[in-house]
Amino acid sequence: MIKIEHLSKSFGRHQVLNNIDLTVTKGEVVVILGPSGSGKTTLLRCVNYLEKPGDGEISIGDFRLNCKHARKKEIHQLRQKTAMVFQQYNLFRHKTALENVMEGLLVVKKLPKEEARNRSIALLEKVGLGAKLDAYPSQLSGGQQQRVGIARALALEPEVILFDEPTSALDPELVGEVLAVIRKIAKEGITMIVVTHEMGFARDVANHVVFMDGGVIVEEGTPAEVFNHPREERTKQFLKRITPELNYSI
Amino acid sequence: MGAPFDISYVFSFLPKLLTTLGTTLLIVACSLLSGVLVGFLIALPRLYKVPVLKTCAEIYISFFRGTPILIQLFLFYYGLPEILKLVSVDVTRTPVLFFVILTYGLHTGAFMSEMIRASVTAVDRGQVEAAYATGMTSFQAFSRIVLPQALGIAIPVFSNLVIALLKDTSLAFTLGVMEMTGKAQTLGSISQHFIETYIALALIYLVISFTIEKLLLVAERRLLRHEERSSPAKRMFRLQKNGSYRRIIAELGPGKGGGGL
Ligand SMILES: Nc1ncnc2c1ncn2[C@@H]1O[C@H](COP(=O)(O)OP(=O)(O)OP(=O)(O)O)[C@@H](O)[C@H]1O
Ligand SMILES: [Mg+2]
């Protein structure tokens, strides 16, 4: 179980996250929605300490981290328990697809080369890239690069995978293949927190939907609750703007 | 001036000049080595934005970039012993070569630091974050992710710097060092065939520069092989899209325009 408690973050005087509480149970898919600038990316980045939170606590299983007084070793542990899939893929450009996936296994998990290789090949096959093992990122399409990114995240066997708008940098025709892979691993019971604007995906796959605005969680619940019966005005307005075909009574 | 032109002298001077090639290459190699070290030291405070040290680094770079190498040589060779005398350190027995290498090392270091800084910043931040997110330490992220890519990006600039350094070493003769240019001066005076010595000298410099350039080009291709695309059209497209990558090289390209002279 992952627990985020009273997490806050400011950039200078601009408070971007304000007292966020969020609990994610094992195997759950949490989708975070919210308008641009609401702090979704910042929240994910705080969860694996790419951004230093101003205050708050993060616990994953028995592991507990006080964000304010985190030591190097604890940050390192936190990062091993989480993995991130980036909007811009952020693959290591000088490494092949296979090497990208193997890197963490070799360097962080210190697996023997043969084992790392076999596991990475299996993962790349799982995301449908068994034929692209030796391709460099520059030789892959955006959708393929993102699937390598997902395989790289899976390789570390993290407690939770954080997805930050994994499909929003993709050409529309490539979105489907990436969402299909995320769906597939969601079914396998991998815990994930996904920031996305893909409402269809959110409805189908999410167990829990969180709506953020202005650095706070405005509303959360099951997809049915949030999509069909939003309680808060801000949620209704947001949903209306992003899915105008559905008529929310405001 | 001197004796009438005779091409055969060019050929007879070549082997004589080559006897001092070792000294020239020694200066280049030692200066490069110290230059890379100094370059790293100077680049670090700028990369990590360390307050006071960063300003010191900038002043250092301005000095070595903004003054002629000849003046720097004189300052170090004639000035440094005087300063050291004040703190009663006697360096009068130190070989000239030491001062020469010191000056070229510090001089190249200034340019190296600019090269290092630009190449490291050209590797996009996202990859470093991905490395951290994977659980790598900052040392691992630097050595495994940033450095290999920065090397490839740095090579065109590095190549220019090495060639500029090679040419700059020709000024060491002003302090009486018997490297190739010094030797050429001597040969010219003795034989009075100045033009022929300079032609021979130019030929040698040209061959070495050319070799260095080609070798480093091979290294660059190898290090950047991951950016090669199947079709040239696609490659052009990528270069435009990934602007930061190449533009930095373009900006740095003339970094050491014309060398020190
Ligand atoms: N490094 C930073 N320095 C200063 N301000 C920042 C920084 N990163 C984010 N912000 C600010 O924090 C706020 C939240 O940003 P964040 O990227 O988390 O929003 P988001 O919900 O992910 O938006 P989007 O949907 O556009 O991705 C924004 O106002 C942004 O300008
Ligand atoms: Mg965002």
PDB file of C-alpha atoms in Angstrom, chain A:
ATOM      1  CA  MET A   1       0.000   0.000   0.000  1.00  0.00           C
ATOM      2  CA  ILE A   2       1.195   3.479  -0.831  1.00  0.00           C
ATOM      3  CA  LYS A   3       0.302   6.352   1.376  1.00  0.00           C
ATOM      4  CA  ILE A   4       0.970   9.997   0.691  1.00  0.00           C
ATOM      5  CA  GLU A   5       0.260  12.222   3.669  1.00  0.00           C
ATOM      6  CA  HIS A   6      -0.036  15.995   3.890  1.00  0.00           C
ATOM      7  CA  LEU A   7       2.395  16.468   1.024  1.00  0.00           C
ATOM      8  CA  SER A   8       3.172  20.076   0.135  1.00  0.00           C
ATOM      9  CA  LYS A   9       5.478  21.678  -2.358  1.00  0.00           C
ATOM     10  CA  SER A  10       6.252  25.265  -3.293  1.00  0.00           C
ATOM     11  CA  PHE A  11       8.373  26.740  -6.033  1.00  0.00           C
ATOM     12  CA  GLY A  12       9.581  29.917  -4.447  1.00  0.00           C
ATOM     13  CA  ARG A  13       6.454  31.600  -3.151  1.00  0.00           C
ATOM     14  CA  HIS A  14       4.146  29.706  -5.472  1.00  0.00           C
ATOM     15  CA  GLN A  15       2.529  26.841  -3.591  1.00  0.00           C
ATOM     16  CA  VAL A  16       1.959  24.106  -6.143  1.00  0.00           C
ATOM     17  CA  LEU A  17       0.839  21.270  -3.875  1.00  0.00           C
ATOM     18  CA  ASN A  18      -1.135  21.962  -0.766  1.00  0.00           C
ATOM     19  CA  ASN A  19      -1.553  19.261   1.812  1.00  0.00           C
ATOM     20  CA  ILE A  20      -2.177  16.309  -0.484  1.00  0.00           C
ATOM     21  CA  ASP A  21      -3.381  13.028   1.031  1.00  0.00           C
ATOM     22  CA  LEU A  22      -3.672   9.991  -1.180  1.00  0.00           C
ATOM     23  CA  THR A  23      -3.825   6.286  -0.489  1.00  0.00           C
ATOM     24  CA  VAL A  24      -3.275   3.684  -3.172  1.00  0.00           C
ATOM     25  CA  THR A  25      -3.897   0.042  -2.355  1.00  0.00           C
ATOM     26  CA  LYS A  26      -1.852  -2.721  -3.903  1.00  0.00           C
ATOM     27  CA  GLY A  27      -2.834  -3.608  -7.445  1.00  0.00           C
ATOM     28  CA  GLU A  28      -4.922  -0.505  -7.844  1.00  0.00           C
ATOM     29  CA  VAL A  29      -4.845   1.842 -10.832  1.00  0.00           C
ATOM     30  CA  VAL A  30      -5.275   5.449  -9.766  1.00  0.00           C
ATOM     31  CA  VAL A  31      -5.913   8.018 -12.461  1.00  0.00           C
ATOM     32  CA  ILE A  32      -5.219  11.657 -11.721  1.00  0.00           C
ATOM     33  CA  LEU A  33      -7.140  14.245 -13.716  1.00  0.00           C
ATOM     34  CA  GLY A  34      -6.952  17.986 -13.598  1.00  0.00           C
ATOM     35  CA  PRO A  35      -6.437  21.122 -15.638  1.00  0.00           C
ATOM     36  CA  SER A  36      -3.021  22.261 -16.766  1.00  0.00           C
ATOM     37  CA  GLY A  37      -0.925  23.649 -13.950  1.00  0.00           C
ATOM     38  CA  SER A  38      -2.918  21.921 -11.230  1.00  0.00           C
ATOM     39  CA  GLY A  39       0.197  20.147  -9.935  1.00  0.00           C
ATOM     40  CA  LYS A  40      -0.253  16.617 -11.300  1.00  0.00           C
ATOM     41  CA  THR A  41       3.258  16.290 -12.649  1.00  0.00           C
ATOM     42  CA  THR A  42       4.697  17.846  -9.531  1.00  0.00           C
ATOM     43  CA  LEU A  43       2.843  15.336  -7.374  1.00  0.00           C
ATOM     44  CA  LEU A  44       4.255  12.370  -9.305  1.00  0.00           C
ATOM     45  CA  ARG A  45       7.720  13.870  -9.259  1.00  0.00           C
ATOM     46  CA  CYS A  46       7.518  14.347  -5.515  1.00  0.00           C
ATOM     47  CA  VAL A  47       6.563  10.717  -5.046  1.00  0.00           C
ATOM     48  CA  ASN A  48       9.936   9.576  -6.348  1.00  0.00           C
ATOM     49  CA  TYR A  49      11.768  12.619  -5.093  1.00  0.00           C
ATOM     50  CA  LEU A  50      12.708  14.059  -8.468  1.00  0.00           C
ATOM     51  CA  GLU A  51      11.241  17.118  -6.842  1.00  0.00           C
ATOM     52  CA  LYS A  52      11.948  17.686  -3.167  1.00  0.00           C
ATOM     53  CA  PRO A  53       8.659  18.054  -1.326  1.00  0.00           C
ATOM     54  CA  GLY A  54       8.488  20.855   1.209  1.00  0.00           C
ATOM     55  CA  ASP A  55       6.623  18.754   3.698  1.00  0.00           C
ATOM     56  CA  GLY A  56       4.786  15.493   4.038  1.00  0.00           C
ATOM     57  CA  GLU A  57       5.298  11.767   4.328  1.00  0.00           C
ATOM     58  CA  ILE A  58       5.395   8.987   1.815  1.00  0.00           C
ATOM     59  CA  SER A  59       5.059   5.373   2.854  1.00  0.00           C
ATOM     60  CA  ILE A  60       5.263   2.314   0.693  1.00  0.00           C
ATOM     61  CA  GLY A  61       4.584  -0.903   2.579  1.00  0.00           C
ATOM     62  CA  ASP A  62       6.767  -0.809   5.691  1.00  0.00           C
ATOM     63  CA  PHE A  63       9.003   1.853   4.239  1.00  0.00           C
ATOM     64  CA  ARG A  64       8.334   5.331   5.477  1.00  0.00           C
ATOM     65  CA  LEU A  65       9.931   8.570   4.399  1.00  0.00           C
ATOM     66  CA  ASN A  66       9.665  11.926   6.046  1.00  0.00           C
ATOM     67  CA  CYS A  67      10.082  14.233   3.076  1.00  0.00           C
ATOM     68  CA  LYS A  68      11.581  17.104   4.996  1.00  0.00           C
ATOM     69  CA  HIS A  69      14.349  15.116   6.627  1.00  0.00           C
ATOM     70  CA  ALA A  70      14.983  12.493   3.987  1.00  0.00           C
ATOM     71  CA  ARG A  71      18.498  11.105   3.918  1.00  0.00           C
ATOM     72  CA  LYS A  72      20.277  10.133   0.731  1.00  0.00           C
ATOM     73  CA  LYS A  73      19.927   6.455   1.462  1.00  0.00           C
ATOM     74  CA  GLU A  74      16.188   6.768   2.035  1.00  0.00           C
ATOM     75  CA  ILE A  75      15.699   8.684  -1.190  1.00  0.00           C
ATOM     76  CA  HIS A  76      17.602   5.946  -2.964  1.00  0.00           C
ATOM     77  CA  GLN A  77      15.328   3.325  -1.395  1.00  0.00           C
ATOM     78  CA  LEU A  78      12.222   5.280  -2.323  1.00  0.00           C
ATOM     79  CA  ARG A  79      13.357   5.484  -5.921  1.00  0.00           C
ATOM     80  CA  GLN A  80      13.922   1.766  -6.070  1.00  0.00           C
ATOM     81  CA  LYS A  81      10.377   1.170  -4.922  1.00  0.00           C
ATOM     82  CA  THR A  82       8.947   3.446  -7.577  1.00  0.00           C
ATOM     83  CA  ALA A  83       9.416   3.741 -11.310  1.00  0.00           C
ATOM     84  CA  MET A  84       8.444   6.506 -13.665  1.00  0.00           C
ATOM     85  CA  VAL A  85       7.235   6.611 -17.236  1.00  0.00           C
ATOM     86  CA  PHE A  86       7.808  10.057 -18.668  1.00  0.00           C
ATOM     87  CA  GLN A  87       5.793  12.136 -21.068  1.00  0.00           C
ATOM     88  CA  GLN A  88       8.895  12.602 -23.247  1.00  0.00           C
ATOM     89  CA  TYR A  89       9.968   8.939 -22.814  1.00  0.00           C
ATOM     90  CA  ASN A  90      13.444  10.018 -21.644  1.00  0.00           C
ATOM     91  CA  LEU A  91      15.135   6.910 -22.950  1.00  0.00           C
ATOM     92  CA  PHE A  92      18.913   6.750 -22.734  1.00  0.00           C
ATOM     93  CA  ARG A  93      19.706   7.789 -26.278  1.00  0.00           C
ATOM     94  CA  HIS A  94      23.077   6.092 -26.516  1.00  0.00           C
ATOM     95  CA  LYS A  95      21.670   2.730 -25.540  1.00  0.00           C
ATOM     96  CA  THR A  96      19.601   0.241 -27.493  1.00  0.00           C
ATOM     97  CA  ALA A  97      16.089  -0.727 -26.426  1.00  0.00           C
ATOM     98  CA  LEU A  98      17.505  -3.802 -24.736  1.00  0.00           C
ATOM     99  CA  GLU A  99      20.278  -1.853 -23.008  1.00  0.00           C
ATOM    100  CA  ASN A 100      17.761   0.709 -21.788  1.00  0.00           C
ATOM    101  CA  VAL A 101      15.801  -2.000 -20.019  1.00  0.00           C
ATOM    102  CA  MET A 102      18.903  -3.813 -18.762  1.00  0.00           C
ATOM    103  CA  GLU A 103      20.579  -0.706 -17.371  1.00  0.00           C
ATOM    104  CA  GLY A 104      18.706  -0.585 -14.067  1.00  0.00           C
ATOM    105  CA  LEU A 105      18.955  -4.341 -13.584  1.00  0.00           C
ATOM    106  CA  LEU A 106      22.722  -4.253 -14.032  1.00  0.00           C
ATOM    107  CA  VAL A 107      23.572  -1.028 -12.266  1.00  0.00           C
ATOM    108  CA  VAL A 108      20.962  -0.771  -9.547  1.00  0.00           C
ATOM    109  CA  LYS A 109      19.822  -4.339  -8.953  1.00  0.00           C
ATOM    110  CA  LYS A 110      23.290  -5.702  -9.748  1.00  0.00           C
ATOM    111  CA  LEU A 111      21.951  -8.760 -11.554  1.00  0.00           C
ATOM    112  CA  PRO A 112      24.339 -10.927 -13.555  1.00  0.00           C
ATOM    113  CA  LYS A 113      24.430  -9.909 -17.177  1.00  0.00           C
ATOM    114  CA  GLU A 114      22.817 -13.041 -18.571  1.00  0.00           C
ATOM    115  CA  GLU A 115      19.870 -12.873 -16.209  1.00  0.00           C
ATOM    116  CA  ALA A 116      19.367  -9.150 -16.801  1.00  0.00           C
ATOM    117  CA  ARG A 117      19.404  -9.803 -20.516  1.00  0.00           C
ATOM    118  CA  ASN A 118      16.878 -12.608 -20.404  1.00  0.00           C
ATOM    119  CA  ARG A 119      14.524 -10.677 -18.206  1.00  0.00           C
ATOM    120  CA  SER A 120      14.787  -7.599 -20.389  1.00  0.00           C
ATOM    121  CA  ILE A 121      14.117  -9.551 -23.553  1.00  0.00           C
ATOM    122  CA  ALA A 122      11.027 -11.076 -21.969  1.00  0.00           C
ATOM    123  CA  LEU A 123       9.771  -7.624 -20.979  1.00  0.00           C
ATOM    124  CA  LEU A 124      10.367  -6.145 -24.397  1.00  0.00           C
ATOM    125  CA  GLU A 125       8.490  -9.049 -25.930  1.00  0.00           C
ATOM    126  CA  LYS A 126       5.666  -8.377 -23.533  1.00  0.00           C
ATOM    127  CA  VAL A 127       5.355  -4.780 -24.756  1.00  0.00           C
ATOM    128  CA  GLY A 128       5.508  -6.035 -28.341  1.00  0.00           C
ATOM    129  CA  LEU A 129       9.071  -5.018 -29.161  1.00  0.00           C
ATOM    130  CA  GLY A 130      10.748  -8.402 -29.403  1.00  0.00           C
ATOM    131  CA  ALA A 131      11.920  -7.453 -32.886  1.00  0.00           C
ATOM    132  CA  LYS A 132      13.461  -4.135 -31.871  1.00  0.00           C
ATOM    133  CA  LEU A 133      15.899  -5.202 -29.185  1.00  0.00           C
ATOM    134  CA  ASP A 134      18.923  -3.630 -30.844  1.00  0.00           C
ATOM    135  CA  ALA A 135      17.285  -0.449 -32.116  1.00  0.00           C
ATOM    136  CA  TYR A 136      18.424   2.877 -30.705  1.00  0.00           C
ATOM    137  CA  PRO A 137      15.717   5.299 -29.552  1.00  0.00           C
ATOM    138  CA  SER A 138      16.398   7.473 -32.610  1.00  0.00           C
ATOM    139  CA  GLN A 139      15.323   4.529 -34.763  1.00  0.00           C
ATOM    140  CA  LEU A 140      12.030   3.983 -32.933  1.00  0.00           C
ATOM    141  CA  SER A 141       8.679   5.700 -33.272  1.00  0.00           C
ATOM    142  CA  GLY A 142       7.285   7.610 -30.304  1.00  0.00           C
ATOM    143  CA  GLY A 143       4.923   4.786 -29.446  1.00  0.00           C
ATOM    144  CA  GLN A 144       7.730   2.263 -29.566  1.00  0.00           C
ATOM    145  CA  GLN A 145       9.958   4.475 -27.438  1.00  0.00           C
ATOM    146  CA  GLN A 146       7.257   4.830 -24.849  1.00  0.00           C
ATOM    147  CA  ARG A 147       6.769   1.065 -24.755  1.00  0.00           C
ATOM    148  CA  VAL A 148      10.496   0.683 -24.109  1.00  0.00           C
ATOM    149  CA  GLY A 149      10.005   3.226 -21.320  1.00  0.00           C
ATOM    150  CA  ILE A 150       7.286   1.049 -19.844  1.00  0.00           C
ATOM    151  CA  ALA A 151       9.448  -2.072 -20.101  1.00  0.00           C
ATOM    152  CA  ARG A 152      12.261  -0.174 -18.400  1.00  0.00           C
ATOM    153  CA  ALA A 153       9.930   0.752 -15.551  1.00  0.00           C
ATOM    154  CA  LEU A 154       8.600  -2.801 -15.227  1.00  0.00           C
ATOM    155  CA  ALA A 155      12.106  -4.260 -15.121  1.00  0.00           C
ATOM    156  CA  LEU A 156      12.790  -2.805 -11.703  1.00  0.00           C
ATOM    157  CA  GLU A 157       9.745  -4.581 -10.246  1.00  0.00           C
ATOM    158  CA  PRO A 158       8.701  -1.454  -8.388  1.00  0.00           C
ATOM    159  CA  GLU A 159       5.872  -1.273  -5.896  1.00  0.00           C
ATOM    160  CA  VAL A 160       4.262   1.386  -8.012  1.00  0.00           C
ATOM    161  CA  ILE A 161       4.734   2.791 -11.517  1.00  0.00           C
ATOM    162  CA  LEU A 162       4.088   6.478 -12.023  1.00  0.00           C
ATOM    163  CA  PHE A 163       2.898   7.505 -15.483  1.00  0.00           C
ATOM    164  CA  ASP A 164       2.990  11.184 -16.386  1.00  0.00           C
ATOM    165  CA  GLU A 165       0.800  11.710 -19.441  1.00  0.00           C
ATOM    166  CA  PRO A 166       2.396   8.734 -21.181  1.00  0.00           C
ATOM    167  CA  THR A 167       0.557   9.303 -24.451  1.00  0.00           C
ATOM    168  CA  SER A 168       0.277  13.046 -24.757  1.00  0.00           C
ATOM    169  CA  ALA A 169       3.484  13.489 -26.767  1.00  0.00           C
ATOM    170  CA  LEU A 170       2.373  10.848 -29.264  1.00  0.00           C
ATOM    171  CA  ASP A 171       0.798  11.171 -32.678  1.00  0.00           C
ATOM    172  CA  PRO A 172      -2.869  10.197 -32.342  1.00  0.00           C
ATOM    173  CA  GLU A 173      -2.455   6.966 -34.284  1.00  0.00           C
ATOM    174  CA  LEU A 174       0.207   5.771 -31.834  1.00  0.00           C
ATOM    175  CA  VAL A 175      -1.762   6.403 -28.650  1.00  0.00           C
ATOM    176  CA  GLY A 176      -3.689   3.144 -28.893  1.00  0.00           C
ATOM    177  CA  GLU A 177      -0.691   0.836 -28.856  1.00  0.00           C
ATOM    178  CA  VAL A 178       0.707   2.440 -25.719  1.00  0.00           C
ATOM    179  CA  LEU A 179      -2.620   2.457 -23.897  1.00  0.00           C
ATOM    180  CA  ALA A 180      -3.066  -1.200 -24.815  1.00  0.00           C
ATOM    181  CA  VAL A 181       0.225  -2.045 -23.135  1.00  0.00           C
ATOM    182  CA  ILE A 182      -0.697  -0.075 -20.022  1.00  0.00           C
ATOM    183  CA  ARG A 183      -4.075  -1.840 -19.916  1.00  0.00           C
ATOM    184  CA  LYS A 184      -2.352  -5.175 -20.182  1.00  0.00           C
ATOM    185  CA  ILE A 185      -0.002  -4.575 -17.286  1.00  0.00           C
ATOM    186  CA  ALA A 186      -2.805  -3.059 -15.228  1.00  0.00           C
ATOM    187  CA  LYS A 187      -4.636  -6.375 -15.558  1.00  0.00           C
ATOM    188  CA  GLU A 188      -1.578  -8.122 -14.178  1.00  0.00           C
ATOM    189  CA  GLY A 189      -2.114  -6.309 -10.917  1.00  0.00           C
ATOM    190  CA  ILE A 190       0.701  -3.786 -11.113  1.00  0.00           C
ATOM    191  CA  THR A 191       0.010  -0.797  -8.925  1.00  0.00           C
ATOM    192  CA  MET A 192       0.036   2.443 -10.846  1.00  0.00           C
ATOM    193  CA  ILE A 193      -0.676   6.121 -10.636  1.00  0.00           C
ATOM    194  CA  VAL A 194      -1.476   7.555 -14.047  1.00  0.00           C
ATOM    195  CA  VAL A 195      -1.832  11.187 -15.016  1.00  0.00           C
ATOM    196  CA  THR A 196      -3.738  11.286 -18.276  1.00  0.00           C
ATOM    197  CA  HIS A 197      -6.209  13.186 -20.379  1.00  0.00           C
ATOM    198  CA  GLU A 198      -7.472   9.975 -22.007  1.00  0.00           C
ATOM    199  CA  MET A 199     -10.934   9.849 -20.490  1.00  0.00           C
ATOM    200  CA  GLY A 200     -11.917   6.577 -22.130  1.00  0.00           C
ATOM    201  CA  PHE A 201      -8.870   4.925 -20.704  1.00  0.00           C
ATOM    202  CA  ALA A 202      -9.514   6.430 -17.284  1.00  0.00           C
ATOM    203  CA  ARG A 203     -13.080   5.110 -17.250  1.00  0.00           C
ATOM    204  CA  ASP A 204     -12.122   1.581 -18.263  1.00  0.00           C
ATOM    205  CA  VAL A 205      -8.939   0.991 -16.396  1.00  0.00           C
ATOM    206  CA  ALA A 206      -9.013   3.112 -13.270  1.00  0.00           C
ATOM    207  CA  ASN A 207     -10.112   1.729  -9.943  1.00  0.00           C
ATOM    208  CA  HIS A 208      -9.898   5.136  -8.431  1.00  0.00           C
ATOM    209  CA  VAL A 209     -10.078   8.597  -9.979  1.00  0.00           C
ATOM    210  CA  VAL A 210      -8.609  11.723  -8.419  1.00  0.00           C
ATOM    211  CA  PHE A 211      -9.445  15.207  -9.618  1.00  0.00           C
ATOM    212  CA  MET A 212      -6.889  17.885  -8.791  1.00  0.00           C
ATOM    213  CA  ASP A 213      -7.097  21.618  -9.184  1.00  0.00           C
ATOM    214  CA  GLY A 214      -4.941  24.406  -7.790  1.00  0.00           C
ATOM    215  CA  GLY A 215      -2.659  22.046  -5.910  1.00  0.00           C
ATOM    216  CA  VAL A 216      -5.356  20.271  -3.923  1.00  0.00           C
ATOM    217  CA  ILE A 217      -7.384  17.121  -4.419  1.00  0.00           C
ATOM    218  CA  VAL A 218     -10.835  18.458  -5.146  1.00  0.00           C
ATOM    219  CA  GLU A 219     -12.653  15.180  -5.466  1.00  0.00           C
ATOM    220  CA  GLU A 220     -11.925  11.468  -5.628  1.00  0.00           C
ATOM    221  CA  GLY A 221     -13.848   8.259  -6.002  1.00  0.00           C
ATOM    222  CA  THR A 222     -14.584   5.385  -8.332  1.00  0.00           C
ATOM    223  CA  PRO A 223     -14.738   6.217 -12.044  1.00  0.00           C
ATOM    224  CA  ALA A 224     -18.508   5.879 -11.907  1.00  0.00           C
ATOM    225  CA  GLU A 225     -18.753   8.349  -9.052  1.00  0.00           C
ATOM    226  CA  VAL A 226     -16.419  10.936 -10.484  1.00  0.00           C
ATOM    227  CA  PHE A 227     -17.465  10.696 -14.123  1.00  0.00           C
ATOM    228  CA  ASN A 228     -21.176  10.129 -13.737  1.00  0.00           C
ATOM    229  CA  HIS A 229     -21.992  11.949 -10.533  1.00  0.00           C
ATOM    230  CA  PRO A 230     -19.337  14.556  -9.847  1.00  0.00           C
ATOM    231  CA  ARG A 231     -20.145  16.415  -6.655  1.00  0.00           C
ATOM    232  CA  GLU A 232     -17.885  19.419  -6.947  1.00  0.00           C
ATOM    233  CA  GLU A 233     -18.522  22.323  -9.248  1.00  0.00           C
ATOM    234  CA  ARG A 234     -14.894  22.443 -10.428  1.00  0.00           C
ATOM    235  CA  THR A 235     -14.986  18.776 -11.362  1.00  0.00           C
ATOM    236  CA  LYS A 236     -18.157  19.240 -13.366  1.00  0.00           C
ATOM    237  CA  GLN A 237     -16.743  22.178 -15.244  1.00  0.00           C
ATOM    238  CA  PHE A 238     -13.524  20.357 -16.012  1.00  0.00           C
ATOM    239  CA  LEU A 239     -15.311  17.259 -17.257  1.00  0.00           C
ATOM    240  CA  LYS A 240     -17.641  19.339 -19.346  1.00  0.00           C
ATOM    241  CA  ARG A 241     -14.749  21.126 -20.963  1.00  0.00           C
ATOM    242  CA  ILE A 242     -12.806  18.003 -21.756  1.00  0.00           C
ATOM    243  CA  THR A 243     -15.713  15.754 -22.761  1.00  0.00           C
ATOM    244  CA  PRO A 244     -18.307  18.188 -24.140  1.00  0.00           C
ATOM    245  CA  GLU A 245     -20.351  15.383 -25.676  1.00  0.00           C
ATOM    246  CA  LEU A 246     -21.385  14.250 -22.210  1.00  0.00           C
ATOM    247  CA  ASN A 247     -23.797  16.656 -20.649  1.00  0.00           C
ATOM    248  CA  TYR A 248     -23.122  17.286 -17.045  1.00  0.00           C
ATOM    249  CA  SER A 249     -25.735  19.210 -15.239  1.00  0.00           C
ATOM    250  CA  ILE A 250     -24.084  22.188 -13.683  1.00  0.00           C
TER     251      ILE A 250
END
